[in-house]
Structure formats: structure tokens, C-alpha cells
Amino acid sequence: MTLWRVHVELEDRPGRLGELATVVGAAGCDIVALHVVGEPADDGAITDELLVKVPDRIEAGELVEAIGSAGIPCTLLVRADAAELSDPATTALALARMVAADPGSAPRAVATMLRARLVAPDAPAHPHTHTLRVGTQQVRLGRAWPFTATELSRAAALLELASQLGLATPVHTPSDDRILLLLDGTEAVLRAASPEDSLLVAALHARCSPETRLARFGDPSPRLAPGLLQAVLAGENGVTAVVATSADGGSVVGLATLQDRCGGEVTLTVVVEDGWQGRGLGTSLVRRAVDLALTDGADTIAASTASGDMRLTRLLRRAGLRPTARLEGDALVVSAPLVAAAVAG
């Protein structure tokens, strides 16, 4: 399956949305998200954005033809990323929380909200760029399709929040972050977690598949237990947490935690969003966790998963560890000495 972003001009009349869903389904495709991104035109039509899963055997052009056959204009077709499947309202709240904690992150937050990139003021002109003002600063944004007035008004509200908060000093300095270039060329950022990340981490948990949640948290539910998330991110009970974010900082796509145990042992948990797996991000999270454990004087790292699940063992090996495994009831417990890892690294 490939994820595509599709914009359509939909008439405001009963049954029209149902007709759109019918032709998309008949084409063998699946609408996984829909929201309004444009204001009503003179004829009452509204621009709706769809995220559509298209099977590999179907050309994206066939989807456009199917939509057009119902008399619905299709104005945009571009590839989308699995990270964009998060609920827009949840994402907006998470970005507002991020800006409230770190007003200096407003330009990155706006870029994330609009699925755009930050463009240097002196960069060559591009058909789809827009300049917004943040206090005395100008933020220039660009992307592969036009911005709508509705989107820009949402961005303006976020920038106004940052302006009222006075554009304070960022919580995280660049030296706290580690920029990663993943196997497919995608960039991600590793940094220490904080309580301000709670909404972003909750969104990560909700986006993960039930299988991933079960393997890493022991619970397939899309909601974490009340208080658990804050305790982890606040460093309670000897827990240290590291998050991996998208390059713009607007989405948490991975999380690693360490918890102190007796006798120099630390317990590790790692979760990577399904769409980001297979790119080397989990290995980077484990290596960062090992660095932190060694700094704190630990000599052994341990983790557990369901019996028969060897992915965790392979992950630790890719990170340079030498794990051994044992069965404890229905769980596979994997442990590795850190002294060997420090010498090997």
C-alpha cells in the first residue's frame, strides 16, 4: 500500500461525500483520513483533503480518473507519509503545547502543522511559498502545493500564541540534540524527553499498531494508563527517557526508556512507530540508551518481550551488544553486558 494526499473540490449537498467514498472504494482504494483545508468557493464547493491508501497494483492516476468520473474535480495528488495519519486536532494541540513550553519552536511548529518546510529568506522563489510574521521575525514556508486561507489562519493563531509568550529561550539547545540520517535518507532528531512531550508521545502510542503496542508496552490499547506517561517523562522511579522526533520536531516517532534496577542493571524499553521501522531508528535509540546507561554506571541492560519474538534480540545485536536470552513464563528476557559494548563501541 502507498499513501497519497488527494485534494478534491466537493459540492456542499447531501450525499456528495458518500458518492466520493463509493468511487474511491470501487477503485480498490481506502480513505483513511479526511478533513477540510479550504474555504467555500463562489459555487459553494469546499476543498477537502483525503489521505488514501492505494494498493501497489493500482496506479495513482487510476484513482484520479475514478474520482473524476463522479464529476468531482481532483486538484492535488502527492505522496504522503505514514506520520501524517495522526488526528489533525490532536496534532494541533500537541504543537500548541510545544510552543507554550518553547515559544522559539513556533516556526518549526507552523511548518509541521502545514506539512511544509522552512525556507531561507534568500532562497530562490518557488511557486508555493508563503511568508508569515512572528513578532519581528519573518518565517518563510514552502511545499509542493498551494497554501489555503484556512490553513494560514490556523498557522496565524499558533504564531500569535508564540508572540504573546514573548518568544522565550528554547527549552532544548542544539547541543542537546542528535541529528540522525536514517537508512532511507530521512532525518530524525534524538533528544532527552520531558513532561512537555506527553501529548506527542501519547499520539505516537495511538498511531502504533496493536502488535507494536503489545510487543513494547504489553498492552494493545491505544491509550496509556493514566499517570504512566507523565511518570516516565518526568523521570520518576529512576526512569530516563529519550525521544526520536521528525526533523521538524512536530512528531515523536520513537521512544526509549531506561529504569534503574538493583545490582547495576537497567531495564530497557524501545518503541518505534510502524511507518518508521526498518530505517535504523530503533538501533540509534538503543545506542543512545546504552550511552546513558554507561554514564550512570550501569553494567547490564535487560529487556523483555513476548516469547518467540526475536526482533528485540536482533535489535540489541545491531546496536553492538552481545545479548543472551532466557524464558520467564510467557516472556522472553534478553540481557547484555555493557562493558563489552563499551569496548566494542
Coordinates of C-alpha atoms in Angstrom, one line a residue:
M1 CA 0.0 0.0 0.0
T2 CA 1.1 3.6 -0.8
L3 CA -0.3 6.6 1.0
W4 CA -1.4 9.6 -1.2
R5 CA -2.6 13.0 -0.3
V6 CA -5.6 14.0 -2.5
H7 CA -7.4 17.3 -2.7
V8 CA -10.9 17.4 -4.1
E9 CA -13.5 20.2 -4.7
L10 CA -16.6 18.8 -3.1
E11 CA -20.1 20.3 -3.6
D12 CA -21.9 21.1 -0.4
R13 CA -25.0 19.0 -1.0
P14 CA -26.4 15.8 0.7
G15 CA -24.9 12.6 -0.4
R16 CA -21.9 14.0 -2.3
L17 CA -19.4 12.8 0.3
G18 CA -20.9 9.3 0.1
E19 CA -20.5 9.4 -3.7
L20 CA -16.8 10.2 -3.3
A21 CA -16.3 7.4 -0.8
T22 CA -18.1 5.0 -3.1
V23 CA -16.0 5.7 -6.2
V24 CA -12.8 5.6 -4.2
G25 CA -13.8 2.2 -2.7
A26 CA -14.8 0.9 -6.1
A27 CA -11.4 1.7 -7.4
G28 CA -9.9 -0.6 -4.7
C29 CA -8.6 2.2 -2.5
D30 CA -9.2 3.2 1.1
I31 CA -9.8 6.6 2.6
V32 CA -8.1 6.7 5.9
A33 CA -8.4 10.4 6.8
L34 CA -10.4 13.4 5.6
H35 CA -10.6 17.0 6.7
V36 CA -11.4 20.4 5.3
V37 CA -8.5 22.5 4.2
G38 CA -10.1 25.2 2.0
E39 CA -12.8 27.8 2.3
P40 CA -16.0 27.7 0.3
A41 CA -15.7 28.8 -3.3
D42 CA -18.2 31.0 -5.1
D43 CA -20.2 27.9 -6.2
G44 CA -20.2 26.6 -2.6
A45 CA -17.6 23.8 -3.3
I46 CA -15.2 23.1 -0.4
T47 CA -11.6 21.8 -0.7
D48 CA -11.3 18.5 1.2
E49 CA -8.0 16.7 1.8
L50 CA -8.0 12.9 1.8
L51 CA -5.3 10.6 2.8
V52 CA -5.9 7.5 0.7
K53 CA -4.2 4.1 0.8
V54 CA -3.6 2.9 -2.8
P55 CA -2.7 -0.8 -3.4
D56 CA 0.7 -1.3 -5.2
R57 CA -1.1 -2.9 -8.1
I58 CA -3.1 0.3 -8.8
E59 CA -1.7 3.4 -10.4
A60 CA -2.5 6.6 -8.6
G61 CA -3.7 8.1 -11.8
E62 CA -6.5 5.5 -11.8
L63 CA -7.7 6.9 -8.5
V64 CA -7.9 10.4 -10.0
E65 CA -9.8 9.1 -13.0
A66 CA -12.3 7.3 -10.7
I67 CA -12.9 10.5 -8.7
G68 CA -13.3 12.5 -11.9
S69 CA -15.8 10.0 -13.2
A70 CA -18.2 11.1 -10.4
G71 CA -17.9 14.7 -11.5
I72 CA -15.6 15.6 -8.6
P73 CA -12.6 17.7 -9.5
C74 CA -9.2 16.4 -8.1
T75 CA -6.8 19.3 -7.7
L76 CA -3.9 17.7 -6.0
L77 CA -2.2 14.3 -5.9
V78 CA 1.1 13.9 -3.9
R79 CA 2.7 11.2 -1.9
A80 CA 2.1 11.3 1.9
D81 CA 4.0 9.9 4.9
A82 CA 2.6 7.5 7.4
A83 CA 3.3 10.1 10.2
E84 CA 0.6 12.2 8.7
L85 CA -2.1 9.8 9.8
S86 CA -2.3 11.4 13.2
D87 CA -5.5 13.2 14.0
P88 CA -5.2 16.9 12.9
A89 CA -6.8 18.2 16.1
T90 CA -4.5 16.1 18.3
T91 CA -1.5 17.3 16.3
A92 CA -2.6 21.0 16.6
L93 CA -3.0 20.6 20.4
A94 CA 0.4 18.9 20.7
L95 CA 2.1 21.7 18.6
A96 CA 0.4 24.4 20.8
R97 CA 1.7 22.6 23.9
M98 CA 5.2 22.5 22.3
V99 CA 5.0 26.3 21.5
A100 CA 3.8 27.1 25.0
A101 CA 6.8 25.2 26.5
D102 CA 9.2 26.6 23.9
P103 CA 7.9 29.7 22.0
G104 CA 11.1 29.7 20.0
S105 CA 9.9 26.5 18.3
A106 CA 7.0 28.3 16.7
P107 CA 8.5 28.4 13.1
R108 CA 9.1 24.6 13.2
A109 CA 5.6 24.0 14.7
V110 CA 3.9 26.0 12.0
A111 CA 5.9 24.1 9.3
T112 CA 4.7 20.8 10.8
M113 CA 1.1 22.0 11.0
L114 CA 1.1 22.9 7.3
R115 CA 3.2 19.9 6.2
A116 CA 5.7 22.4 4.8
R117 CA 9.4 23.2 5.2
L118 CA 11.2 26.3 6.4
V119 CA 12.7 28.2 3.5
A120 CA 15.7 30.6 3.9
P121 CA 14.8 34.3 3.2
D122 CA 17.3 34.4 0.4
A123 CA 16.3 31.2 -1.3
P124 CA 15.1 31.3 -4.9
A125 CA 11.5 32.0 -5.4
H126 CA 9.1 28.9 -5.6
P127 CA 5.5 28.9 -6.8
H128 CA 4.2 27.6 -3.5
T129 CA 5.9 29.7 -0.8
H130 CA 4.4 32.0 1.8
T131 CA 5.8 34.4 4.4
L132 CA 4.3 34.7 7.8
R133 CA 5.4 37.1 10.6
V134 CA 6.3 36.0 14.1
G135 CA 6.8 39.2 16.1
T136 CA 9.7 40.9 14.4
Q137 CA 10.8 37.7 12.6
Q138 CA 9.6 36.6 9.2
V139 CA 9.0 32.9 8.6
R140 CA 9.1 31.7 5.0
L141 CA 7.4 28.4 4.3
G142 CA 7.3 26.2 1.1
R143 CA 5.8 23.0 0.0
A144 CA 4.7 21.2 -3.2
W145 CA 1.1 22.5 -3.3
P146 CA -0.6 25.9 -2.6
F147 CA -1.5 27.0 0.9
T148 CA -5.2 27.8 1.6
A149 CA -6.5 30.7 3.6
T150 CA -8.0 28.3 6.1
E151 CA -4.6 26.7 6.7
L152 CA -2.9 30.1 7.0
S153 CA -5.4 31.3 9.5
R154 CA -4.7 28.2 11.7
A155 CA -1.0 28.9 11.4
A156 CA -1.5 32.6 12.3
A157 CA -3.3 31.5 15.5
L158 CA -0.3 29.4 16.5
L159 CA 2.1 32.2 15.8
E160 CA 0.0 34.7 17.8
L161 CA 0.4 32.3 20.8
A162 CA 4.2 32.4 20.4
S163 CA 4.2 36.1 20.1
Q164 CA 2.1 36.6 23.3
L165 CA 4.5 34.3 25.1
G166 CA 7.4 36.6 24.2
L167 CA 9.5 34.1 22.1
A168 CA 11.3 32.9 25.1
T169 CA 14.6 30.9 25.0
P170 CA 14.0 27.4 23.7
V171 CA 14.0 24.6 26.3
H172 CA 16.3 22.4 24.2
T173 CA 19.6 23.8 23.0
P174 CA 21.0 22.4 19.7
S175 CA 23.8 20.7 21.7
D176 CA 21.2 18.6 23.5
D177 CA 20.0 17.1 20.2
R178 CA 21.5 14.5 17.9
I179 CA 20.5 14.7 14.3
L180 CA 20.3 11.3 12.6
L181 CA 20.4 10.4 8.9
L182 CA 18.4 7.2 8.6
L183 CA 19.0 4.4 6.1
D184 CA 16.5 5.8 3.6
G185 CA 17.9 9.3 3.8
T186 CA 15.2 10.6 6.2
E187 CA 16.4 12.8 9.1
A188 CA 15.3 12.4 12.7
V189 CA 16.4 14.0 16.0
L190 CA 17.2 12.2 19.2
R191 CA 16.9 14.2 22.4
A192 CA 16.0 13.9 26.1
A193 CA 12.3 13.6 26.8
S194 CA 10.5 16.0 29.1
P195 CA 6.9 16.2 30.5
E196 CA 6.1 18.7 27.7
D197 CA 6.3 15.8 25.3
S198 CA 3.3 14.0 26.8
L199 CA 0.8 14.8 24.1
L200 CA 3.3 13.9 21.3
V201 CA 4.2 10.6 23.0
A202 CA 0.5 9.8 23.5
A203 CA -0.1 10.5 19.8
L204 CA 2.8 8.2 19.0
H205 CA 1.3 5.4 21.1
A206 CA -2.1 5.8 19.5
R207 CA -0.6 5.7 15.9
C208 CA 1.3 2.4 16.6
S209 CA -0.4 -0.8 15.5
P210 CA -1.8 -3.1 18.2
E211 CA 1.0 -5.5 17.6
T212 CA 3.7 -2.9 18.2
R213 CA 1.9 -1.6 21.3
L214 CA 1.6 -5.2 22.7
A215 CA 5.3 -6.0 22.0
R216 CA 6.6 -2.9 23.6
F217 CA 4.1 -2.0 26.3
G218 CA 2.4 -5.3 27.0
D219 CA -1.0 -3.7 26.2
P220 CA -2.6 -3.3 22.7
S221 CA -4.8 -0.5 23.9
P222 CA -4.3 2.9 22.1
R223 CA -4.4 4.7 25.4
L224 CA -1.8 4.5 28.0
A225 CA -2.7 4.1 31.7
P226 CA -3.4 7.4 33.4
G227 CA -0.3 8.9 35.0
L228 CA 2.1 6.4 33.4
L229 CA 3.2 8.7 30.7
Q230 CA 3.8 11.7 33.0
A231 CA 5.8 9.5 35.4
V232 CA 8.0 8.2 32.6
L233 CA 8.7 11.6 31.0
A234 CA 9.2 13.3 34.4
G235 CA 11.9 10.8 35.3
E236 CA 10.1 9.3 38.3
N237 CA 11.1 5.9 39.8
G238 CA 14.6 6.1 38.3
V239 CA 13.3 6.3 34.7
T240 CA 15.3 8.1 31.9
A241 CA 13.6 8.6 28.6
V242 CA 14.8 9.6 25.1
V243 CA 12.5 10.5 22.2
A244 CA 13.1 10.5 18.5
T245 CA 11.3 13.2 16.6
S246 CA 10.7 14.0 13.0
A247 CA 13.3 16.6 11.7
D248 CA 10.9 19.5 12.3
G249 CA 10.2 18.4 15.9
G250 CA 6.5 18.2 15.4
S251 CA 6.0 14.4 15.8
V252 CA 7.6 11.9 18.2
V253 CA 8.2 8.8 16.2
G254 CA 10.3 6.7 18.7
L255 CA 10.8 6.4 22.4
A256 CA 13.4 4.6 24.6
T257 CA 13.3 4.3 28.4
L258 CA 15.7 3.1 31.0
Q259 CA 14.8 2.2 34.5
D260 CA 17.3 1.5 37.2
R261 CA 17.3 -1.9 38.9
C262 CA 19.4 -3.3 41.7
G263 CA 22.9 -4.5 41.1
G264 CA 23.9 -2.2 38.3
E265 CA 21.2 -3.4 35.9
V266 CA 18.9 -1.2 33.9
T267 CA 15.7 -2.2 32.1
L268 CA 15.2 -1.0 28.5
T269 CA 12.0 -0.5 26.5
V270 CA 12.0 0.8 22.9
V271 CA 9.1 1.6 20.6
V272 CA 9.3 2.9 17.0
E273 CA 6.3 4.0 15.1
D274 CA 5.4 1.3 12.5
G275 CA 5.9 3.6 9.5
W276 CA 9.4 4.5 10.8
Q277 CA 10.6 0.9 11.4
G278 CA 13.3 -0.7 9.2
R279 CA 15.2 2.6 8.9
G280 CA 17.8 2.2 11.7
L281 CA 15.9 4.4 14.1
G282 CA 15.5 1.6 16.8
T283 CA 19.2 0.8 16.6
S284 CA 20.0 4.5 17.2
L285 CA 17.7 4.7 20.2
V286 CA 19.3 1.6 21.7
R287 CA 22.8 3.0 21.2
R288 CA 21.8 6.3 22.8
A289 CA 20.2 4.4 25.7
V290 CA 23.5 2.4 26.2
D291 CA 25.5 5.7 26.3
L292 CA 23.2 7.0 29.0
A293 CA 23.3 3.7 31.0
L294 CA 27.1 3.7 30.9
T295 CA 27.2 7.3 32.0
D296 CA 25.1 6.3 35.0
G297 CA 27.4 3.4 35.9
A298 CA 25.2 0.5 34.8
D299 CA 26.9 -2.7 33.8
T300 CA 24.0 -4.7 32.4
I301 CA 21.0 -3.8 30.2
A302 CA 17.9 -6.0 30.1
A303 CA 14.6 -6.0 28.2
S304 CA 11.6 -8.3 27.8
T305 CA 9.2 -9.2 25.0
A306 CA 6.7 -12.0 24.1
S307 CA 8.2 -15.4 23.9
G308 CA 9.2 -16.3 20.3
D309 CA 9.7 -12.6 19.4
M310 CA 13.4 -12.4 18.3
R311 CA 13.2 -8.9 17.0
L312 CA 14.4 -7.4 20.3
T313 CA 17.5 -9.7 20.3
R314 CA 18.3 -8.7 16.7
L315 CA 17.9 -5.0 17.6
L316 CA 20.4 -5.3 20.5
R317 CA 22.9 -7.1 18.3
R318 CA 22.6 -4.4 15.7
A319 CA 23.4 -1.8 18.4
G320 CA 26.7 -3.6 19.1
L321 CA 25.6 -5.6 22.2
R322 CA 26.0 -9.3 22.9
P323 CA 22.7 -10.4 24.3
T324 CA 21.6 -13.7 25.8
A325 CA 18.0 -14.7 26.2
R326 CA 16.0 -16.8 28.6
L327 CA 12.3 -17.7 29.0
E328 CA 10.4 -16.5 32.1
G329 CA 6.9 -17.8 31.8
D330 CA 5.4 -16.3 28.6
A331 CA 8.1 -13.6 28.3
L332 CA 11.5 -13.7 26.6
V333 CA 14.0 -11.8 28.8
V334 CA 17.1 -10.5 26.9
S335 CA 20.1 -9.1 28.7
A336 CA 23.6 -7.9 27.7
P337 CA 26.7 -6.7 29.5
L338 CA 27.6 -3.1 28.9
V339 CA 31.3 -3.4 29.5
A340 CA 31.6 -5.4 26.3
A341 CA 29.5 -2.9 24.5
A342 CA 31.7 0.0 25.6
V343 CA 34.9 -1.9 24.4
A344 CA 33.2 -2.8 21.1
G345 CA 32.0 0.7 20.5

